[in-house]
Every structure is written in C-alpha cells, then in structure tokens.
Short mmCIF file of C-alpha atoms in Angstrom, two decimals:
data_model
loop_
_atom_site.label_atom_id
_atom_site.label_comp_id
_atom_site.label_asym_id
_atom_site.label_seq_id
_atom_site.Cartn_x
_atom_site.Cartn_y
_atom_site.Cartn_z
CA MET A 712 104.90 293.37 -26.74
CA THR A 713 105.97 297.28 -26.34
CA SER A 714 109.55 298.34 -26.07
CA HIS A 715 108.82 299.24 -22.69
CA LYS A 716 107.81 295.30 -21.38
CA ILE A 717 110.42 294.39 -23.58
CA PHE A 718 113.12 296.69 -21.31
CA LYS A 719 111.06 295.68 -18.30
CA ALA A 720 111.32 291.76 -18.71
CA SER A 721 115.13 292.11 -19.43
CA LEU A 722 115.74 294.08 -16.40
CA LEU A 723 114.28 291.82 -14.35
CA LEU A 724 116.24 288.88 -15.94
CA MET A 725 119.22 290.94 -15.39
CA THR A 726 118.49 291.48 -11.87
CA PHE A 727 117.56 287.74 -11.05
CA MET A 728 121.53 286.70 -12.76
CA VAL A 729 122.90 289.58 -10.90
CA LEU A 730 121.53 287.62 -7.83
CA ILE A 731 122.69 284.11 -8.75
CA SER A 732 126.07 285.41 -8.87
CA SER A 733 126.07 287.39 -6.13
CA CYS A 734 125.08 284.18 -4.15
CA ASN A 735 127.00 282.19 -5.79
CA THR A 736 130.20 284.45 -4.95
CA ASP A 737 129.45 284.30 -1.29
CA ASP A 738 129.01 281.27 -1.09
CA LEU A 739 132.54 280.83 -2.79
CA SER A 740 133.99 284.04 -0.65
CA SER A 741 132.76 282.43 2.58
CA VAL A 742 135.35 279.47 2.48
CA ASN A 743 138.45 279.04 4.78
CA LEU A 744 139.33 275.61 4.34
CA ILE A 745 138.88 272.80 1.67
CA LYS A 746 138.06 269.22 2.36
CA LEU A 747 139.22 266.48 -0.24
CA THR A 748 137.04 263.03 -0.27
CA LEU A 749 137.05 260.08 -2.89
CA SER A 750 133.27 260.48 -4.03
CA SER A 751 133.85 257.21 -5.46
CA GLY A 752 136.76 254.58 -5.65
CA THR A 753 138.72 253.37 -2.80
CA VAL A 754 142.21 254.07 -1.41
CA GLU A 755 143.69 251.01 -2.71
CA GLN A 756 142.94 249.80 -6.06
CA PRO A 757 144.32 248.73 -9.35
CA VAL A 758 145.69 249.85 -12.03
CA ASN A 759 143.15 251.62 -14.85
CA THR A 760 140.55 252.39 -12.04
CA PRO A 761 139.15 255.60 -11.93
CA TYR A 762 139.30 257.41 -8.51
CA GLU A 763 136.77 260.38 -8.38
CA PHE A 764 137.41 263.38 -6.15
CA LYS A 765 135.07 265.78 -4.05
CA VAL A 766 135.74 269.04 -2.52
CA GLU A 767 133.85 270.59 0.09
CA GLY A 768 134.12 274.63 1.50
CA ASP A 769 133.71 274.44 5.28
CA ASN A 770 130.45 276.09 4.72
CA GLY A 771 129.33 273.22 3.13
CA VAL A 772 129.21 274.49 -0.26
CA ASP A 773 130.56 271.50 -3.38
CA ILE A 774 133.42 273.55 -4.70
CA THR A 775 134.71 270.49 -7.02
CA ASP A 776 134.28 272.81 -10.30
CA ASP A 777 135.92 275.64 -8.83
CA VAL A 778 139.59 273.67 -7.66
CA ILE A 779 142.34 272.45 -9.54
CA PHE A 780 143.66 269.36 -8.24
CA LYS A 781 147.46 268.08 -8.47
CA VAL A 782 148.21 264.43 -8.08
CA ASN A 783 152.27 263.92 -7.04
CA GLY A 784 152.35 267.83 -7.79
CA GLU A 785 151.09 267.65 -11.37
CA MET A 786 147.89 269.34 -12.40
CA ILE A 787 144.65 267.19 -14.13
CA ASP A 788 142.21 268.03 -15.97
CA SER A 789 139.41 267.07 -14.17
CA SER A 790 137.95 265.78 -10.99
CA VAL A 791 138.83 262.16 -12.02
CA PHE A 792 141.74 260.41 -12.42
CA THR A 793 142.77 257.37 -14.02
CA PRO A 794 146.30 255.95 -13.02
CA SER A 795 148.44 253.69 -15.52
CA LEU A 796 151.14 253.00 -13.24
CA ALA A 797 151.36 251.21 -10.06
CA GLY A 798 152.71 253.44 -7.18
CA ASP A 799 151.70 255.60 -4.36
CA TYR A 800 149.95 258.87 -5.14
CA GLU A 801 149.16 261.92 -3.22
CA VAL A 802 146.08 263.99 -4.23
CA LYS A 803 145.81 267.96 -3.63
CA ALA A 804 143.59 270.25 -4.06
CA TYR A 805 143.57 274.27 -4.33
CA TYR A 806 141.40 276.86 -4.31
CA ASN A 807 142.39 280.28 -4.34
CA ASN A 808 145.33 280.48 -1.65
CA LEU A 809 143.84 277.40 -0.13
CA VAL A 810 145.31 273.82 0.05
CA SER A 811 142.97 270.92 0.95
CA ASN A 812 143.94 268.18 2.86
CA ALA A 813 146.16 265.19 0.48
CA LEU A 814 144.61 261.72 0.05
CA GLN A 815 147.49 258.87 -0.27
CA LEU A 816 146.30 256.68 -3.02
CA LYS A 817 147.82 253.04 -3.53
CA VAL A 818 147.58 251.99 -6.77
CA VAL A 819 148.53 248.12 -7.78
CA LEU A 820 148.72 245.91 -10.43
CA PRO A 821 145.65 243.42 -11.29
CA SER A 822 146.60 239.99 -10.40
CA GLU A 823 145.10 236.32 -10.00
CA TYR A 824 144.95 237.19 -6.07
CA VAL A 825 141.52 238.36 -4.76
CA GLN A 826 141.47 240.66 -1.83
CA LYS A 827 139.94 239.54 1.08
CA VAL A 828 138.72 241.39 4.31
CA MET A 829 139.42 240.00 8.13
CA ILE A 830 137.42 241.02 10.78
CA GLU A 831 138.57 240.32 14.65
CA ASP A 832 136.00 240.45 16.59
CA TYR A 833 135.90 241.51 20.42
CA THR A 834 133.21 239.30 22.47
CA ALA A 835 132.38 237.69 25.13
CA THR A 836 129.29 235.40 25.63
CA TRP A 837 128.50 238.04 28.66
CA CYS A 838 128.37 241.38 26.52
CA GLY A 839 125.12 242.04 25.84
CA TYR A 840 125.77 244.29 22.65
CA CYS A 841 127.87 241.51 21.23
CA PRO A 842 125.09 239.79 19.41
CA ARG A 843 125.31 243.21 17.20
CA VAL A 844 128.19 242.67 15.94
CA ALA A 845 127.46 238.56 15.19
CA HIS A 846 124.83 239.39 13.44
CA ALA A 847 126.75 242.59 11.08
CA ILE A 848 129.55 239.72 10.16
CA GLU A 849 126.80 236.95 9.55
CA LEU A 850 125.47 240.05 6.92
CA CYS A 851 128.35 240.44 5.54
CA LYS A 852 129.35 237.33 4.50
CA ALA A 853 125.93 236.31 2.89
CA GLN A 854 126.94 239.18 0.57
CA SER A 855 130.44 238.16 0.49
CA ASP A 856 132.44 235.18 0.08
CA LYS A 857 135.71 237.14 0.74
CA VAL A 858 135.34 238.22 4.40
CA VAL A 859 137.08 235.89 7.59
CA ALA A 860 135.91 236.49 10.66
CA VAL A 861 137.49 235.50 13.57
CA ALA A 862 135.61 236.06 17.26
CA VAL A 863 138.46 236.92 20.17
CA HIS A 864 136.79 235.90 23.53
CA ASP A 865 137.16 237.88 26.33
CA SER A 866 136.76 236.65 29.88
CA ASP A 867 134.00 233.87 29.48
CA ASP A 868 134.11 229.79 28.58
CA PHE A 869 135.98 230.71 25.09
CA ALA A 870 138.50 233.08 26.35
CA PHE A 871 142.09 231.79 26.60
CA ASP A 872 145.69 233.42 27.29
CA GLY A 873 145.76 234.17 23.40
CA SER A 874 142.72 235.65 23.22
CA ALA A 875 143.87 237.85 26.66
CA ALA A 876 146.98 238.66 24.83
CA LEU A 877 145.83 240.06 21.84
CA ILE A 878 143.14 242.18 24.33
CA SER A 879 145.80 243.52 26.37
CA GLU A 880 148.31 244.49 23.05
CA PHE A 881 145.72 245.91 21.35
CA GLU A 882 144.42 247.67 23.89
CA ILE A 883 141.02 247.03 23.76
CA SER A 884 138.56 248.39 26.49
CA GLY A 885 134.80 248.23 26.43
CA LEU A 886 132.33 244.93 24.12
CA PRO A 887 131.92 244.63 21.74
CA LYS A 888 134.93 246.16 19.05
CA GLY A 889 135.14 245.05 15.88
CA ARG A 890 138.73 245.43 14.12
CA ILE A 891 138.93 245.31 9.99
CA ASN A 892 142.46 244.23 9.00
CA ARG A 893 143.40 244.93 12.27
CA THR A 894 144.00 248.43 12.24
CA GLU A 895 140.39 250.03 11.75
CA LEU A 896 137.09 250.06 14.25
CA TRP A 897 134.29 249.27 12.69
CA GLU A 898 131.61 251.63 13.06
CA ALA A 899 128.82 251.23 15.50
CA LEU A 900 126.21 250.39 14.62
CA GLU A 901 128.22 247.67 12.99
CA HIS A 902 125.35 246.23 11.00
CA GLU A 903 124.11 250.07 9.19
CA HIS A 904 127.80 250.34 8.18
CA LEU A 905 128.63 247.18 6.12
CA ASP A 906 130.14 248.68 3.24
CA GLN A 907 133.05 250.15 5.73
CA VAL A 908 133.97 245.68 5.43
CA LEU A 909 132.78 245.33 1.97
CA ASP A 910 134.15 247.49 0.35
CA LYS A 911 137.63 246.16 0.95
CA THR A 912 136.99 242.85 -0.83
CA GLY A 913 137.10 241.34 -4.84
CA TYR A 914 139.43 243.43 -6.32
CA SER A 915 143.01 242.42 -7.44
CA ALA A 916 145.17 242.13 -4.43
CA THR A 917 148.87 242.64 -4.25
CA LEU A 918 149.60 239.29 -2.60
CA GLY A 919 147.71 236.05 -2.25
CA LEU A 920 147.32 233.14 -0.14
CA SER A 921 146.80 229.18 -0.17
CA ILE A 922 145.91 226.95 2.87
CA GLU A 923 146.14 223.02 2.77
CA SER A 924 146.04 220.68 6.18
CA GLN A 925 145.42 217.62 7.43
CA ILE A 926 145.19 215.85 10.95
CA ASP A 927 147.73 213.40 12.21
CA ASN A 928 147.07 212.51 15.61
CA ASN A 929 146.10 215.59 17.42
CA ASN A 930 148.44 217.89 15.44
CA ILE A 931 147.28 219.76 12.29
CA GLN A 932 149.97 219.56 9.64
CA ALA A 933 149.93 222.73 7.59
CA THR A 934 151.52 224.50 4.75
CA ILE A 935 150.73 227.79 4.27
CA LYS A 936 151.93 229.39 0.77
CA VAL A 937 152.03 233.52 -0.18
CA GLY A 938 151.83 234.52 -3.68
CA PHE A 939 153.62 237.80 -4.86
CA ALA A 940 151.78 240.12 -7.57
CA THR A 941 154.48 242.86 -6.34
CA GLU A 942 157.70 243.64 -4.85
CA PHE A 943 157.46 244.41 -1.74
CA SER A 944 160.12 246.45 0.36
CA ASN A 945 158.73 246.66 4.03
CA GLN A 946 158.50 243.33 6.20
CA LEU A 947 155.84 241.23 5.91
CA ASN A 948 154.84 238.83 8.79
CA LEU A 949 152.53 235.27 8.53
CA VAL A 950 150.59 235.03 10.67
CA LEU A 951 148.26 232.09 11.10
CA TYR A 952 145.17 231.53 13.74
CA LEU A 953 142.91 228.01 14.74
CA THR A 954 139.46 229.17 14.78
CA GLU A 955 136.80 226.55 15.96
CA ASN A 956 132.95 226.48 14.88
CA GLY A 957 129.35 225.51 15.91
CA LEU A 958 130.27 225.89 19.85
CA ILE A 959 126.99 226.11 21.90
CA HIS A 960 126.79 228.81 25.20
CA ASN A 961 123.95 230.85 26.23
CA GLN A 962 124.69 234.56 25.07
CA SER A 963 123.31 237.52 26.66
CA ASN A 964 121.74 240.03 24.77
CA TYR A 965 120.27 243.82 24.92
CA THR A 966 119.85 244.13 20.99
CA GLU A 967 117.03 243.46 18.79
CA PHE A 968 118.49 240.70 17.08
CA TYR A 969 117.74 237.02 16.90
CA GLY A 970 114.71 237.25 18.26
CA GLY A 971 115.26 240.16 21.13
CA THR A 972 115.28 237.16 23.97
CA ASN A 973 117.68 237.62 26.43
CA PRO A 974 119.81 235.29 27.38
CA ILE A 975 119.75 233.78 23.45
CA VAL A 976 119.47 230.01 24.83
CA ASP A 977 121.86 227.39 23.21
CA PHE A 978 123.36 230.46 20.64
CA GLU A 979 125.77 229.19 18.23
CA HIS A 980 129.16 230.66 18.37
CA ASN A 981 130.99 230.77 14.92
CA ASP A 982 134.97 231.25 14.58
CA VAL A 983 135.64 231.35 17.73
CA LEU A 984 139.72 231.77 18.03
CA ARG A 985 141.26 228.62 19.81
CA ALA A 986 145.25 229.08 18.99
CA LEU A 987 147.46 232.06 18.11
CA CYS A 988 149.61 229.48 16.12
CA ASN A 989 152.97 231.50 15.65
CA GLY A 990 152.23 234.16 18.42
CA ILE A 991 150.76 238.00 17.89
CA TYR A 992 152.36 239.32 14.90
CA GLY A 993 153.53 235.87 13.76
CA GLU A 994 156.78 235.05 11.47
CA ILE A 995 158.58 237.21 8.95
CA ILE A 996 158.55 236.23 5.44
CA PRO A 997 162.63 236.59 4.24
CA GLY A 998 162.97 240.07 2.65
CA GLU A 999 164.39 237.88 -0.47
CA GLU A 1000 160.92 235.72 -0.80
CA THR A 1001 159.05 239.11 -1.05
CA ILE A 1002 159.46 239.90 -4.95
CA GLU A 1003 156.86 240.05 -7.79
CA GLY A 1004 156.44 236.42 -9.36
CA ASN A 1005 157.35 234.40 -5.90
CA ILE A 1006 155.90 232.29 -3.95
CA TYR A 1007 156.87 231.28 -0.81
CA ASP A 1008 155.85 228.32 1.40
CA LYS A 1009 155.90 227.73 5.03
CA ALA A 1010 155.21 224.32 7.20
CA PHE A 1011 153.43 224.46 9.93
CA THR A 1012 152.92 221.72 13.06
CA VAL A 1013 149.66 223.06 15.37
CA SER A 1014 149.31 221.28 18.58
CA ILE A 1015 145.19 220.83 18.73
CA PRO A 1016 144.25 222.70 22.03
CA SER A 1017 142.52 220.40 24.64
CA SER A 1018 139.55 223.47 24.77
CA VAL A 1019 138.61 222.05 20.74
CA GLU A 1020 135.07 220.68 21.20
CA ASN A 1021 135.34 219.16 17.22
CA ASN A 1022 138.48 218.65 15.15
CA ALA A 1023 135.45 218.42 12.28
CA ASN A 1024 134.62 222.29 13.18
CA LEU A 1025 137.96 223.20 12.80
CA HIS A 1026 139.58 226.60 10.48
CA LEU A 1027 142.99 227.69 9.95
CA VAL A 1028 142.95 231.31 9.20
CA ALA A 1029 146.05 232.42 7.84
CA PHE A 1030 147.26 236.58 6.95
CA VAL A 1031 150.40 238.55 5.85
CA ILE A 1032 150.49 242.04 7.69
CA ASP A 1033 153.07 244.90 7.06
CA LYS A 1034 154.85 244.71 10.10
CA SER A 1035 155.40 248.25 10.42
CA THR A 1036 151.54 249.41 10.74
CA ASN A 1037 150.34 245.87 11.61
CA GLU A 1038 147.44 246.08 8.77
CA VAL A 1039 146.24 242.95 7.09
CA ILE A 1040 147.21 243.26 3.51
CA ASN A 1041 145.82 240.14 2.86
CA VAL A 1042 143.96 236.97 4.55
CA GLN A 1043 143.01 233.07 3.55
CA GLU A 1044 140.66 230.57 5.63
CA ALA A 1045 140.22 226.68 5.12
CA ALA A 1046 138.70 224.65 6.96
CA ILE A 1047 140.90 221.41 8.12
CA GLY A 1048 141.68 218.82 5.84
CA GLU A 1049 140.10 221.63 2.84
CA GLU A 1050 143.23 222.74 -0.10
CA VAL A 1051 142.02 226.67 -0.41
CA GLY A 1052 143.97 227.74 -3.67
CA PHE A 1053 144.60 231.43 -4.39
CA ARG A 1054 140.96 232.78 -4.89
#
C-alpha cells in the first residue's frame, strides 16, 4: 500500500472516530434530567444481595457508565451495590450538575421466615371484567405457593358489611381492582403483570406468622403467632380475615378467559371474604413484643357467620401491617383445622 493510500485510510478512520465522539457528546450534552431505577433486585432484600442500578437521561440514552453513584452520601465504585449490613439506604446518581431521584432501599437480615404477598381482589359476580383478575391470581398461585388472595365482593350475594367497609375505607371505585399488600394497585391487564406480585415473594422476611385453629361448636378457636427476625420501631397491627372457597354462582364475563362465555355458569368463587375477625386494621401488637427473636401469640374466638356454606372450605388469613403506611409486612393462610408454621 502506498503512503498516499495509507494517509487516506488514516484520515477516514480519524473522521469516523470524530463523528462517533461527536454523536456521543451530543447525546450526553442534551441531557437535562436523569432517572435512577433498579435494573435488578427489589427495594427490600436480605443483606449480601446485590442491587444493580440503571440511569437514563430524559433523551432516553443509557448513561449508567457515565454517572457517579452515592449510597447514603458515600460514593460507590460501580452501578452494583451489595450491602453487608441491614438498614435503610438512600441511593442517588450524579451527572455533571444533575442529581437523580432518590431510591429508598430496605436491607433486612436473612431469617427462617419466608416472604409472602397478599392480593385483595375487589370484585363482584355482576362485574364482567372481574374474571380477568381471578385468572391472573390463578396464574400467580400456579407459579408460587407464597401468594395469598382475598376476594372482596361488592354489592352481590357474597358481599357483607365488612366488605362494604373495606371498599369505603380504601375508596375503591370501579371494578375490578387488585391491591397488592394493601398499598399497591395491580396494574391492568393483571395477567400481563404477574411479576408485580411474584417479585415480592420468596426472600427472607423480617417477620413470619403461624396459624393453628379448630372449630368448637359454631366458633373458630385460633392462635396466631408472629415471629420477629428484627426489631420494629413503628406500630404494628395484627389483622385476621376469614375466607371461604368453593362458592358457586354465575359470573358475568366480558373477557376471553374461562372460555369467553357470558355469563360463566356455575363459576367457582374462591378466597371469598366472609368476616373481618378483628376489624379493618386489626389489633396493636405491643411494642415490647416487636423485638428481634421474640414470638408473639394471640388467641382469637371467631363466630362463623351464617352466610358460610361449608365449614370445610373455610380459611384464616392473618397478616401484619405497618400502621403508619397500612402496608402488609407479611401474611399467612391456613385452612381451618390445619396447622401452618413459620414457612
């Protein structure tokens, strides 16, 4: 190759590199706002579990490799953070003079307690789109045994004063509505967003629940235990629901599910809420009980409502909420007469 050709090739290469550099510079210089998200992991995880962060500019360009990350004000070396201590962490990203939104992380101690998730399905037999959520719940349960569902019926044969109170208290309007752990709305179309539920299950939990019960005449005698893997400073409440499976009733259906027929004749309704055993917000767990390593137990006597069709299909759903946020910290379910431990 002659020196002239070498010179031309070198010139073309330099021009190409300048163009690439110019494009990258233009992409970065046009950023006016940056957004920090998790690309892997969930907000609450056990210690020694990595969080991976992603940062995008408002122009849609991924600038993760160009930003500085700080956790609780201290710079970290990369976009991956693996905390070794339990606690609350705040993460921000910095690019030039821009500061991202803050991510609030909660790192918990590993424990014998397994994290479960609760779905409250606000539904009705007259609601044609409600089978959509029922189908999504079935899909979730098929993938995980850590999903607990409660069907709260509105203005139909399965509705009662307690379900009406929940609907009023939480200002539920328009059905169906799926609420995850009482605080998060399940995104429609629910069957396309199963991960919104399943991602909240499986890892070590900060507390766990066990249920033991039996029927005595027309009453349920139950003992609920709450075990703590860490200490809580916020007020915690223990809430108890009674549900029933296997209830048969025609169901309106405007969806493609369950064969797409309308109505669905003799549809089997499961997880139907029958009683709020101790109210919407339950009962306070004394602060001296919510300490690491402690097991709190509470005895209940629950009258079986006259609306119940088959005692053999009854279940108890026990859960603990953070009273300040109403968020479910963990949940447990057991059939009447079944003893379910901390699992």
